[in-house]
mmCIF file of C-alpha atoms in Angstrom:
data_model
loop_
_atom_site.group_PDB
_atom_site.id
_atom_site.type_symbol
_atom_site.label_atom_id
_atom_site.label_comp_id
_atom_site.label_asym_id
_atom_site.label_seq_id
_atom_site.Cartn_x
_atom_site.Cartn_y
_atom_site.Cartn_z
ATOM 1 C CA MET A 1 68.855 -159.889 -234.549
ATOM 2 C CA ASN A 2 71.965 -161.869 -233.576
ATOM 3 C CA ASP A 3 73.021 -161.015 -230.033
ATOM 4 C CA GLN A 4 76.795 -161.423 -229.742
ATOM 5 C CA ARG A 5 76.940 -160.665 -226.031
ATOM 6 C CA PRO A 6 78.007 -163.530 -223.777
ATOM 7 C CA SER A 7 75.380 -164.857 -221.386
ATOM 8 C CA GLY A 8 77.230 -163.766 -218.276
ATOM 9 C CA ILE A 9 79.285 -160.882 -217.053
ATOM 10 C CA PHE A 10 82.353 -163.096 -216.859
ATOM 11 C CA ARG A 11 83.273 -165.750 -219.408
ATOM 12 C CA PRO A 12 83.261 -169.254 -217.956
ATOM 13 C CA GLY A 13 86.736 -170.433 -217.214
ATOM 14 C CA SER A 14 88.276 -166.990 -217.426
ATOM 15 C CA ALA A 15 90.687 -165.884 -214.769
ATOM 16 C CA GLY A 16 88.971 -163.645 -212.268
ATOM 17 C CA GLN A 17 85.495 -165.061 -212.859
ATOM 18 C CA SER A 18 84.858 -165.907 -209.231
ATOM 19 C CA GLY A 19 86.690 -162.800 -208.014
ATOM 20 C CA GLY A 20 84.685 -160.548 -210.322
ATOM 21 C CA GLN A 21 81.404 -162.169 -209.342
ATOM 22 C CA ALA A 22 82.348 -161.877 -205.671
ATOM 23 C CA LEU A 23 83.153 -158.177 -206.088
ATOM 24 C CA LEU A 24 79.880 -157.638 -207.924
ATOM 25 C CA GLY A 25 78.076 -159.311 -205.023
ATOM 26 C CA ILE A 26 79.743 -157.041 -202.497
ATOM 27 C CA TYR A 27 78.983 -153.973 -204.602
ATOM 28 C CA LEU A 28 75.327 -154.805 -205.145
ATOM 29 C CA ASN A 29 74.787 -155.795 -201.517
ATOM 30 C CA ASP A 30 76.334 -152.526 -200.338
ATOM 31 C CA HIS A 31 73.986 -150.624 -202.646
ATOM 32 C CA LEU A 32 71.077 -152.737 -201.422
ATOM 33 C CA ALA A 33 71.938 -151.670 -197.866
ATOM 34 C CA ALA A 34 71.973 -148.031 -199.010
ATOM 35 C CA ALA A 35 68.615 -148.527 -200.741
ATOM 36 C CA THR A 36 67.249 -150.036 -197.528
ATOM 37 C CA VAL A 37 68.319 -146.954 -195.560
ATOM 38 C CA THR A 38 66.902 -144.588 -198.173
ATOM 39 C CA ALA A 39 63.595 -146.464 -198.462
ATOM 40 C CA GLY A 40 63.113 -146.451 -194.696
ATOM 41 C CA ARG A 41 64.015 -142.814 -194.294
ATOM 42 C CA SER A 42 61.784 -141.701 -197.187
ATOM 43 C CA ARG A 43 58.781 -143.516 -195.678
ATOM 44 C CA TYR A 44 59.542 -142.001 -192.282
ATOM 45 C CA LEU A 45 59.878 -138.481 -193.682
ATOM 46 C CA ALA A 46 56.643 -138.792 -195.674
ATOM 47 C CA SER A 47 54.737 -139.879 -192.555
ATOM 48 C CA SER A 48 56.295 -137.402 -190.110
ATOM 49 C CA CYS A 49 56.343 -134.262 -192.232
ATOM 50 C CA ARG A 50 53.896 -131.560 -191.092
ATOM 51 C CA ASP A 51 53.780 -129.763 -194.448
ATOM 52 C CA PRO A 52 51.125 -131.610 -196.518
ATOM 53 C CA ASP A 53 52.620 -130.537 -199.871
ATOM 54 C CA LEU A 54 56.077 -131.733 -198.860
ATOM 55 C CA ALA A 55 54.650 -134.945 -197.397
ATOM 56 C CA GLU A 56 52.835 -135.663 -200.675
ATOM 57 C CA ALA A 57 55.973 -135.038 -202.744
ATOM 58 C CA VAL A 58 58.100 -137.202 -200.453
ATOM 59 C CA ALA A 59 55.478 -139.985 -200.525
ATOM 60 C CA ALA A 60 55.838 -140.134 -204.325
ATOM 61 C CA VAL A 61 59.636 -140.216 -203.954
ATOM 62 C CA ALA A 62 59.324 -142.967 -201.313
ATOM 63 C CA ALA A 63 57.252 -145.089 -203.686
ATOM 64 C CA GLN A 64 59.919 -144.765 -206.390
ATOM 65 C CA ILE A 65 62.711 -145.608 -203.964
ATOM 66 C CA ALA A 66 60.863 -148.710 -202.757
ATOM 67 C CA GLU A 67 60.314 -149.782 -206.362
ATOM 68 C CA ASP A 68 64.005 -149.236 -207.157
ATOM 69 C CA ARG A 69 64.944 -151.413 -204.180
ATOM 70 C CA ARG A 70 62.646 -154.205 -205.411
ATOM 71 C CA THR A 71 64.150 -153.861 -208.890
ATOM 72 C CA LEU A 72 67.667 -154.139 -207.489
ATOM 73 C CA LEU A 73 66.676 -157.327 -205.657
ATOM 74 C CA ALA A 74 65.251 -158.758 -208.892
ATOM 75 C CA ILE A 75 68.448 -157.910 -210.768
ATOM 76 C CA MET A 76 70.531 -159.540 -208.044
ATOM 77 C CA ARG A 77 68.434 -162.719 -208.389
ATOM 78 C CA ARG A 78 68.864 -162.637 -212.171
ATOM 79 C CA LEU A 79 72.634 -162.295 -211.747
ATOM 80 C CA ASN A 80 72.738 -165.050 -209.082
ATOM 81 C CA VAL A 81 74.014 -162.631 -206.470
ATOM 82 C CA PRO A 82 72.944 -163.764 -202.996
ATOM 83 C CA VAL A 83 71.501 -161.180 -200.642
ATOM 84 C CA ARG A 84 73.687 -160.656 -197.596
ATOM 85 C CA ARG A 85 70.965 -160.238 -195.013
ATOM 86 C CA TYR A 86 73.322 -158.859 -192.379
ATOM 87 C CA LYS A 87 73.930 -155.843 -194.636
ATOM 88 C CA VAL A 88 70.188 -155.312 -195.081
ATOM 89 C CA TYR A 89 69.668 -155.570 -191.311
ATOM 90 C CA ALA A 90 72.564 -153.190 -190.677
ATOM 91 C CA GLY A 91 70.962 -150.713 -193.095
ATOM 92 C CA ARG A 92 67.621 -150.941 -191.295
ATOM 93 C CA LEU A 93 69.254 -150.561 -187.904
ATOM 94 C CA GLY A 94 71.345 -147.611 -189.068
ATOM 95 C CA GLU A 95 68.323 -145.846 -190.522
ATOM 96 C CA ARG A 96 66.372 -146.238 -187.290
ATOM 97 C CA ALA A 97 69.317 -145.139 -185.177
ATOM 98 C CA GLY A 98 69.633 -142.065 -187.375
ATOM 99 C CA ARG A 99 66.212 -140.940 -186.199
ATOM 100 C CA LEU A 100 67.693 -140.399 -182.730
ATOM 101 C CA LYS A 101 70.201 -137.759 -183.839
ATOM 102 C CA ALA A 102 70.379 -134.402 -182.111
ATOM 103 C CA ASN A 103 68.597 -131.805 -184.215
ATOM 104 C CA GLY A 104 68.345 -128.836 -181.904
ATOM 105 C CA SER A 105 64.861 -129.713 -180.692
ATOM 106 C CA LEU A 106 64.024 -132.179 -177.940
ATOM 107 C CA LEU A 107 60.219 -132.198 -177.861
ATOM 108 C CA ARG A 108 59.147 -131.535 -181.425
ATOM 109 C CA ARG A 109 60.373 -132.152 -184.925
ATOM 110 C CA SER A 110 62.940 -129.618 -186.043
ATOM 111 C CA PRO A 111 62.899 -128.162 -189.577
ATOM 112 C CA LEU A 112 66.574 -129.089 -189.626
ATOM 113 C CA SER A 113 65.584 -132.775 -189.419
ATOM 114 C CA THR A 114 63.542 -132.451 -192.601
ATOM 115 C CA LEU A 115 66.385 -130.705 -194.390
ATOM 116 C CA LEU A 116 68.930 -133.338 -193.356
ATOM 117 C CA GLU A 117 66.571 -136.156 -194.311
ATOM 118 C CA LEU A 118 66.049 -134.639 -197.765
ATOM 119 C CA GLU A 119 69.828 -134.496 -198.144
ATOM 120 C CA LEU A 120 70.036 -138.164 -197.136
ATOM 121 C CA LEU A 121 67.466 -138.999 -199.822
ATOM 122 C CA GLN A 122 69.601 -137.117 -202.338
ATOM 123 C CA LEU A 123 72.637 -139.194 -201.341
ATOM 124 C CA GLY A 124 70.605 -142.387 -201.639
ATOM 125 C CA THR A 125 69.427 -141.339 -205.078
ATOM 126 C CA LEU A 126 73.013 -140.629 -206.153
ATOM 127 C CA SER A 127 73.860 -144.149 -204.962
ATOM 128 C CA ALA A 128 71.006 -145.535 -207.071
ATOM 129 C CA ILE A 129 72.227 -143.600 -210.118
ATOM 130 C CA SER A 130 75.721 -145.042 -209.647
ATOM 131 C CA THR A 131 74.280 -148.537 -209.398
ATOM 132 C CA TRP A 132 72.129 -148.201 -212.519
ATOM 133 C CA GLU A 133 75.055 -146.666 -214.455
ATOM 134 C CA MET A 134 77.366 -149.529 -213.491
ATOM 135 C CA LEU A 135 74.740 -152.140 -214.384
ATOM 136 C CA ARG A 136 74.021 -150.320 -217.655
ATOM 137 C CA THR A 137 77.697 -150.647 -218.557
ATOM 138 C CA LEU A 138 77.555 -154.366 -217.778
ATOM 139 C CA ALA A 139 74.372 -154.733 -219.852
ATOM 140 C CA ASP A 140 76.469 -154.266 -222.988
ATOM 141 C CA ARG A 141 78.145 -157.594 -222.164
ATOM 142 C CA ASP A 142 75.506 -159.473 -220.207
ATOM 143 C CA ARG A 143 72.142 -160.336 -221.753
ATOM 144 C CA ARG A 144 70.605 -161.003 -218.329
ATOM 145 C CA LEU A 145 70.485 -157.225 -217.952
ATOM 146 C CA ASP A 146 67.977 -155.187 -219.943
ATOM 147 C CA PRO A 147 69.716 -152.016 -221.171
ATOM 148 C CA HIS A 148 66.416 -150.262 -221.957
ATOM 149 C CA ARG A 149 65.050 -150.940 -218.459
ATOM 150 C CA LEU A 150 68.283 -149.640 -216.932
ATOM 151 C CA ASP A 151 68.086 -146.510 -219.101
ATOM 152 C CA GLY A 152 64.584 -145.941 -217.750
ATOM 153 C CA LEU A 153 65.760 -146.430 -214.170
ATOM 154 C CA LEU A 154 68.560 -143.935 -214.771
ATOM 155 C CA ASP A 155 66.205 -141.345 -216.237
ATOM 156 C CA ARG A 156 63.750 -141.723 -213.365
ATOM 157 C CA SER A 157 66.499 -141.524 -210.735
ATOM 158 C CA ARG A 158 67.951 -138.402 -212.307
ATOM 159 C CA GLU A 159 64.500 -136.796 -212.328
ATOM 160 C CA ARG A 160 64.034 -137.807 -208.676
ATOM 161 C CA LEU A 161 67.360 -136.147 -207.832
ATOM 162 C CA ARG A 162 66.138 -132.907 -209.446
ATOM 163 C CA THR A 163 62.883 -133.136 -207.461
ATOM 164 C CA LEU A 164 64.754 -133.744 -204.221
ATOM 165 C CA ASP A 165 67.091 -130.846 -204.925
ATOM 166 C CA ASP A 166 64.106 -128.538 -205.398
ATOM 167 C CA LEU A 167 62.490 -129.797 -202.169
ATOM 168 C CA ARG A 168 65.788 -129.413 -200.306
ATOM 169 C CA ARG A 169 66.268 -125.838 -201.510
ATOM 170 C CA ARG A 170 62.744 -124.886 -200.403
ATOM 171 C CA GLN A 171 63.250 -126.566 -197.026
ATOM 172 C CA ALA A 172 66.603 -124.808 -196.551
ATOM 173 C CA GLY A 173 64.838 -121.486 -197.077
ATOM 174 C CA ARG A 174 62.201 -122.397 -194.491
ATOM 175 C CA THR A 175 64.766 -123.737 -192.045
ATOM 176 C CA PHE A 176 67.158 -120.807 -191.999
ATOM 177 C CA THR A 177 64.853 -117.855 -192.618
ATOM 178 C CA GLY A 178 61.770 -118.805 -190.601
#
């Protein structure tokens, strides 16, 4: 089959090539920072959760989030987008600082912490969906991107969002009625 798509997102020599590539780099690095936060928080929640069923479900989510982060890094390499390490470090630092937030309980883990962390994972998953959707749009013009792989990432992220919403709803019931 004859692939008519150009080899890059921006045609060589076109006005805006470097500006577009620079903006793509900023965008992907910002989403990498968000993925770093989400991956760290999902691992933390899975290890600190007292409910074994919830911990098991979050561990599966954490594995997917970590895989998505690795996939994003691979895509960035394929697109020749350099990783801005300061953004990754800022994401890690922010995630760890977020563990210190006031949650209404000084000596033990509050159920509110679990609820808020599930909501953070939902936000991170929405960020991933936005990233995969944007890259899927670019895949129509850039053969370095695999549209079928991106479709799969979108489907999995949307399913993860449904799972997280279910977990969040159950945790909200436990938090405010128990």
